[in-house]
CSV table of C-alpha atoms in Angstrom, one decimal:
chain,number,residue,atom,x,y,z
A,1,MET,CA,159.3,-175.4,-41.3
A,2,SER,CA,159.9,-178.1,-38.7
A,3,ASN,CA,157.4,-179.0,-36.0
A,4,SER,CA,159.5,-177.8,-33.2
A,5,SER,CA,159.8,-174.3,-34.9
A,6,HIS,CA,156.4,-174.3,-35.7
A,7,VAL,CA,155.4,-174.8,-32.0
A,8,TRP,CA,157.1,-171.9,-30.7
A,9,SER,CA,155.7,-169.4,-33.4
A,10,LEU,CA,153.2,-167.0,-32.1
A,11,VAL,CA,149.8,-166.6,-33.5
A,12,LEU,CA,150.7,-163.9,-35.7
A,13,PRO,CA,154.3,-162.8,-36.5
A,14,PRO,CA,154.9,-159.4,-34.4
A,15,THR,CA,155.7,-157.5,-37.6
A,16,SER,CA,153.0,-154.7,-37.1
A,17,PHE,CA,151.2,-152.9,-34.4
A,18,GLY,CA,147.8,-154.8,-35.3
A,19,ASN,CA,149.7,-158.2,-34.9
A,20,VAL,CA,151.1,-157.4,-31.6
A,21,LEU,CA,147.7,-156.3,-30.6
A,22,MET,CA,145.9,-159.5,-31.6
A,23,VAL,CA,148.6,-161.3,-29.6
A,24,LEU,CA,148.2,-159.3,-26.4
A,25,PHE,CA,144.4,-159.4,-26.8
A,26,ASN,CA,144.7,-163.2,-26.8
A,27,ILE,CA,147.0,-163.6,-23.8
A,28,PHE,CA,144.6,-161.1,-22.1
A,29,LEU,CA,141.6,-163.1,-22.8
A,30,ALA,CA,143.0,-166.3,-21.6
A,31,ALA,CA,144.1,-164.5,-18.2
A,32,ALA,CA,140.6,-163.0,-18.0
A,33,ILE,CA,138.9,-166.4,-18.6
A,34,ILE,CA,141.1,-167.9,-16.0
A,35,PHE,CA,140.9,-165.0,-13.2
A,36,LEU,CA,137.1,-164.8,-13.4
A,37,ASN,CA,136.4,-168.1,-13.2
A,38,VAL,CA,138.7,-169.1,-10.6
A,39,SER,CA,137.3,-166.3,-8.4
A,40,VAL,CA,133.7,-167.5,-9.1
A,41,SER,CA,134.8,-171.0,-8.2
A,42,LEU,CA,136.3,-169.9,-5.1
A,43,SER,CA,133.3,-168.0,-4.0
A,44,ILE,CA,131.1,-171.0,-4.4
A,45,LEU,CA,133.5,-173.4,-2.7
A,46,LEU,CA,133.9,-170.8,0.4
A,47,ASN,CA,130.1,-170.3,1.0
A,48,LYS,CA,128.5,-173.4,2.6
A,49,ALA,CA,125.2,-172.0,1.7
A,50,MET,CA,125.9,-171.8,-1.9
A,51,ARG,CA,127.5,-175.2,-2.1
A,52,SER,CA,124.1,-176.9,-0.7
A,53,GLU,CA,122.3,-175.3,-3.7
A,54,ASN,CA,122.1,-177.2,-7.1
A,55,ARG,CA,122.4,-174.3,-9.1
A,56,PHE,CA,125.6,-173.1,-7.9
A,57,MET,CA,126.9,-176.7,-8.5
A,58,TYR,CA,126.2,-176.2,-12.3
A,59,MET,CA,127.8,-172.6,-11.9
A,60,LEU,CA,131.0,-174.4,-10.6
A,61,SER,CA,130.9,-177.0,-13.2
A,62,THR,CA,130.8,-174.4,-16.0
A,63,CYS,CA,133.6,-172.2,-14.2
A,64,LEU,CA,135.7,-175.5,-13.9
A,65,SER,CA,135.4,-176.2,-17.7
A,66,ASP,CA,136.0,-172.5,-18.5
A,67,ILE,CA,139.3,-172.5,-16.5
A,68,CYS,CA,140.6,-175.4,-18.5
A,69,SER,CA,139.4,-173.5,-21.8
A,70,GLY,CA,141.6,-170.6,-20.4
A,71,VAL,CA,144.5,-172.7,-19.8
A,72,SER,CA,144.3,-174.2,-23.2
A,73,TYR,CA,143.9,-170.9,-24.9
A,74,TYR,CA,147.6,-170.1,-24.0
A,75,TYR,CA,148.3,-172.7,-26.2
A,76,VAL,CA,145.7,-172.6,-29.1
A,77,GLY,CA,145.3,-168.8,-29.1
A,78,VAL,CA,148.5,-167.5,-28.4
A,79,LEU,CA,150.5,-169.8,-30.6
A,80,ASP,CA,150.0,-170.8,-34.3
A,81,VAL,CA,147.8,-173.8,-33.9
A,82,LYS,CA,144.9,-175.3,-35.9
A,83,ASP,CA,143.2,-177.8,-33.5
A,84,ASN,CA,141.9,-180.3,-36.1
A,85,PHE,CA,142.4,-183.9,-36.9
A,86,ASP,CA,145.0,-183.4,-39.4
A,87,SER,CA,147.3,-181.0,-37.5
A,88,PRO,CA,150.5,-182.3,-35.8
A,89,LEU,CA,149.9,-179.5,-33.2
A,90,ARG,CA,146.6,-180.3,-32.3
A,91,THR,CA,145.4,-180.9,-28.5
A,92,PHE,CA,143.6,-184.4,-29.4
A,93,TYR,CA,140.3,-182.7,-29.2
A,94,ILE,CA,140.7,-181.9,-25.5
A,95,ALA,CA,140.7,-178.2,-25.9
A,96,PRO,CA,137.3,-178.1,-27.7
A,97,THR,CA,135.9,-180.6,-25.2
A,98,PHE,CA,136.3,-177.9,-22.2
A,99,LEU,CA,134.2,-175.5,-24.3
A,100,GLY,CA,131.7,-178.4,-25.0
A,101,LEU,CA,131.4,-179.1,-21.3
A,102,SER,CA,130.7,-175.4,-20.7
A,103,TYR,CA,128.1,-175.9,-23.2
A,104,MET,CA,126.4,-178.9,-21.4
A,105,ALA,CA,126.6,-177.3,-17.9
A,106,ILE,CA,124.6,-174.2,-19.2
A,107,LEU,CA,122.1,-176.4,-20.8
A,108,ALA,CA,121.8,-178.7,-17.7
A,109,ALA,CA,121.5,-175.5,-15.6
A,110,GLN,CA,118.6,-174.4,-17.9
A,111,CYS,CA,116.8,-177.6,-17.3
A,112,ASN,CA,117.4,-177.7,-13.8
A,113,ARG,CA,116.0,-174.2,-13.3
A,114,TYR,CA,112.9,-175.0,-15.4
A,115,HIS,CA,112.1,-178.0,-13.1
A,116,ALA,CA,112.5,-176.2,-10.1
A,117,VAL,CA,110.2,-173.4,-11.0
A,118,ALA,CA,107.7,-175.4,-12.9
A,119,SER,CA,107.4,-178.2,-10.5
A,120,PRO,CA,108.9,-176.9,-7.3
A,121,PHE,CA,107.4,-179.9,-5.1
A,122,ARG,CA,108.8,-182.7,-7.4
A,123,TYR,CA,112.0,-181.2,-7.9
A,124,SER,CA,112.7,-180.9,-4.3
A,125,GLN,CA,111.9,-184.6,-3.8
A,126,ARG,CA,113.9,-185.6,-7.0
A,127,MET,CA,116.8,-183.5,-7.4
A,128,THR,CA,118.9,-183.8,-4.4
A,129,ARG,CA,122.3,-182.6,-4.2
A,130,ASN,CA,124.0,-185.9,-4.9
A,131,ARG,CA,121.8,-186.6,-8.1
A,132,THR,CA,122.9,-183.2,-9.1
A,133,LEU,CA,126.6,-184.1,-8.6
A,134,LEU,CA,125.8,-187.4,-10.3
A,135,ILE,CA,124.5,-185.5,-13.5
A,136,ILE,CA,127.4,-183.5,-13.6
A,137,PHE,CA,129.8,-186.3,-13.3
A,138,VAL,CA,128.1,-188.0,-16.1
A,139,TYR,CA,128.2,-185.4,-18.6
A,140,TRP,CA,131.9,-184.9,-17.8
A,141,LEU,CA,132.6,-188.6,-18.0
A,142,TYR,CA,130.6,-188.7,-21.4
A,143,ALA,CA,132.8,-185.9,-22.8
A,144,PHE,CA,136.0,-187.5,-22.3
A,145,LEU,CA,134.9,-191.0,-23.6
A,146,ILE,CA,133.9,-189.2,-26.7
A,147,VAL,CA,137.3,-187.6,-26.8
A,148,ALA,CA,138.9,-191.1,-26.0
A,149,LEU,CA,136.9,-192.8,-28.9
A,150,GLN,CA,138.0,-190.0,-31.3
A,151,ASN,CA,141.7,-190.5,-30.6
A,152,LEU,CA,141.7,-194.5,-30.7
A,153,VAL,CA,139.9,-194.5,-34.2
A,154,THR,CA,141.5,-193.6,-37.5
A,155,ILE,CA,141.3,-189.8,-38.7
A,156,GLY,CA,138.6,-190.7,-41.1
A,157,VAL,CA,136.4,-192.3,-38.8
A,158,ALA,CA,137.0,-189.7,-36.1
A,159,LYS,CA,135.7,-187.1,-38.6
A,160,LYS,CA,132.7,-189.1,-39.4
A,161,ILE,CA,131.9,-189.4,-35.5
A,162,THR,CA,132.3,-185.6,-35.2
A,163,SER,CA,130.4,-184.6,-38.2
A,164,ILE,CA,127.3,-186.8,-37.3
A,165,GLY,CA,127.6,-185.8,-33.6
A,166,SER,CA,128.2,-182.1,-34.3
A,167,PHE,CA,125.1,-182.0,-36.4
A,168,LEU,CA,122.8,-184.0,-34.0
A,169,ALA,CA,124.0,-182.5,-30.9
A,170,ASN,CA,124.3,-178.8,-32.3
A,171,ILE,CA,120.6,-179.0,-34.0
A,172,PHE,CA,118.8,-180.7,-31.0
A,173,THR,CA,120.5,-179.0,-28.0
A,174,VAL,CA,120.1,-175.4,-29.8
A,175,ILE,CA,116.3,-176.2,-30.3
A,176,ILE,CA,116.0,-177.4,-26.7
A,177,MET,CA,117.9,-174.2,-25.3
A,178,ILE,CA,115.8,-171.8,-27.4
A,179,GLY,CA,112.7,-173.5,-26.2
A,180,LEU,CA,113.6,-173.6,-22.6
A,181,ASN,CA,114.6,-169.9,-22.9
A,182,ILE,CA,111.0,-169.2,-24.2
A,183,LYS,CA,109.5,-171.2,-21.4
A,184,LEU,CA,111.6,-169.9,-18.7
A,185,PHE,CA,110.6,-166.4,-19.8
A,186,ILE,CA,107.1,-167.0,-19.7
A,187,ILE,CA,107.2,-168.3,-16.3
A,188,ALA,CA,109.3,-165.5,-15.0
A,189,ARG,CA,107.1,-163.0,-16.8
A,190,PHE,CA,103.7,-164.1,-16.1
A,191,GLN,CA,103.4,-167.3,-13.6
A,192,LEU,CA,105.9,-165.8,-11.0
A,193,GLU,CA,104.2,-162.4,-11.0
A,194,LYS,CA,101.0,-163.9,-9.9
A,195,GLU,CA,102.6,-165.5,-6.6
A,196,PRO,CA,102.6,-163.3,-3.6
A,197,PRO,CA,105.6,-160.9,-2.9
A,198,SER,CA,108.2,-162.9,-0.9
A,199,GLU,CA,111.8,-163.6,-0.8
A,200,GLU,CA,111.5,-167.1,-2.4
A,201,ARG,CA,109.7,-165.3,-5.4
A,202,ASP,CA,112.2,-163.0,-5.8
A,203,SER,CA,115.1,-165.6,-5.6
A,204,LYS,CA,113.2,-167.7,-8.1
A,205,ARG,CA,112.9,-164.7,-10.6
A,206,ALA,CA,116.4,-163.6,-10.0
A,207,SER,CA,117.7,-167.3,-10.9
A,208,VAL,CA,115.6,-167.7,-13.8
A,209,TYR,CA,116.6,-164.4,-15.3
A,210,LEU,CA,120.2,-165.1,-14.7
A,211,VAL,CA,120.0,-168.4,-16.5
A,212,LEU,CA,118.2,-166.5,-19.3
A,213,VAL,CA,120.8,-164.0,-20.0
A,214,VAL,CA,123.6,-166.5,-19.7
A,215,ALA,CA,122.0,-168.8,-22.2
A,216,ALA,CA,121.1,-165.9,-24.5
A,217,PHE,CA,124.7,-164.7,-24.5
A,218,PHE,CA,126.1,-168.2,-25.2
A,219,LEU,CA,123.8,-168.8,-28.1
A,220,GLY,CA,124.9,-165.4,-29.4
A,221,THR,CA,128.5,-166.3,-29.3
A,222,TRP,CA,128.2,-170.1,-30.3
A,223,LEU,CA,126.0,-170.0,-33.2
A,224,PRO,CA,128.1,-168.8,-35.7
A,225,ILE,CA,130.5,-171.6,-35.2
A,226,PHE,CA,127.8,-174.1,-34.8
A,227,CYS,CA,126.4,-173.3,-38.2
A,228,HIS,CA,129.9,-173.1,-39.7
A,229,ILE,CA,130.9,-176.8,-38.5
A,230,ILE,CA,127.5,-178.2,-39.7
A,231,ILE,CA,128.0,-176.6,-42.9
A,232,CYS,CA,131.5,-177.5,-43.7
A,233,HIS,CA,131.2,-181.3,-42.5
A,234,PHE,CA,128.2,-181.9,-44.8
A,235,THR,CA,129.2,-179.8,-47.7
A,236,ASP,CA,133.2,-180.8,-47.9
A,237,ALA,CA,133.9,-177.1,-47.2
A,238,THR,CA,137.0,-175.8,-45.4
A,239,CYS,CA,136.2,-175.7,-41.7
A,240,TYR,CA,139.5,-173.5,-41.0
A,241,MET,CA,139.1,-170.4,-43.2
A,242,PHE,CA,141.7,-168.4,-40.8
A,243,LYS,CA,145.3,-169.1,-40.5
A,244,ASN,CA,145.0,-170.6,-36.9
A,245,GLU,CA,142.6,-170.8,-33.8
A,246,GLY,CA,143.8,-167.4,-32.4
A,247,THR,CA,143.0,-165.4,-35.6
A,248,ASP,CA,139.3,-167.2,-36.4
A,249,PRO,CA,136.7,-164.9,-34.8
A,250,MET,CA,134.2,-168.0,-34.8
A,251,ARG,CA,136.7,-169.5,-32.5
A,252,ILE,CA,137.2,-166.6,-30.5
A,253,LEU,CA,133.7,-165.9,-29.7
A,254,PRO,CA,133.2,-168.9,-27.5
A,255,ARG,CA,136.4,-167.9,-25.7
A,256,VAL,CA,134.9,-164.4,-25.1
A,257,ASN,CA,131.7,-166.2,-23.7
A,258,ALA,CA,133.9,-168.1,-21.2
A,259,ALA,CA,135.1,-164.7,-19.9
A,260,LEU,CA,131.5,-163.3,-20.0
A,261,THR,CA,129.6,-166.1,-18.4
A,262,PRO,CA,131.4,-165.5,-14.7
A,263,THR,CA,131.0,-161.9,-15.4
A,264,LEU,CA,127.0,-162.3,-15.6
A,265,TYR,CA,127.0,-164.8,-12.6
A,266,ILE,CA,128.8,-162.0,-10.5
A,267,ARG,CA,126.6,-159.2,-11.9
A,268,GLY,CA,123.3,-161.2,-11.6
A,269,CYS,CA,123.8,-163.0,-8.1
A,270,ALA,CA,124.0,-160.9,-5.2
A,271,ALA,CA,125.0,-163.8,-3.0
A,272,LEU,CA,128.0,-165.0,-5.4
A,273,ARG,CA,129.0,-161.1,-5.5
A,274,ALA,CA,129.0,-160.6,-1.6
A,275,THR,CA,130.9,-163.8,-1.2
A,276,LEU,CA,133.5,-162.8,-4.0
A,277,LEU,CA,134.2,-159.4,-2.5
A,278,THR,CA,134.4,-160.3,1.2
A,279,LYS,CA,136.0,-163.6,1.0
A,280,VAL,CA,138.1,-163.8,-2.2
A,281,TRP,CA,139.0,-160.3,-3.6
A,282,ARG,CA,139.4,-158.4,-0.5
A,283,PRO,CA,141.6,-160.8,1.4
A,284,CYS,CA,143.8,-161.3,-1.7
A,285,CYS,CA,144.2,-157.5,-1.9
A,286,ARG,CA,145.0,-157.2,1.9
A,287,ARG,CA,147.8,-159.9,1.7
A,288,ARG,CA,149.2,-157.8,-1.2
């Protein structure tokens, strides 16, 4: 089969009801990722108070990367594509990079919340909005520099870079994320309870719990593929056990998380939810 015909073939041939459902599910998932993340992004951009808070900048970064993930999933999830180095139909590692950026944003948000709650005075002095935006810019730049490097070298060298990078990044960041989850839970459960009741305490506790829940769901959806990639790169096993991206449950789960994360943001943040309903969804419904 030629590459041109292969490009236009669906993730599964529509020869059975189950195959059609799978194709429709992937189309719906890509649409949900884009819709939810665009909604949250617009809510943050339209609210001046939220734009001034660092935690919402990390939310915005996560949403922007997930919007790109949703757009790319119309290609890698709906069509018959294996996004690896040997595939002529690959995205040159760009589609997985958007998922990785979401990962880095959630990890950075956890570190940000821990610093803000554990050392509020130092945090207010050090972490200005400009520094927060600089951190976000740096990890976006780093991600695409790695993509450029992987596409400039030979496939063999690129595979080695990915193997070593996946092993080190996955092991250390997962350990850091789990450790921060535990510490943030202790802070939220014990230290904040000792503070006198106030709106500031309630806001801190709500933001910590939101980060905890987002990180917990993130780990639950990402750990299977983390473990699989590490094992397959260091044991010469086959990384792609399924026909393509759109039928591989370990690669579908991170995309499900890309739709779940903005839903958790909406559910867990009252200010974001209020802005979404009054300034984004309601005006759109009135125009229709």
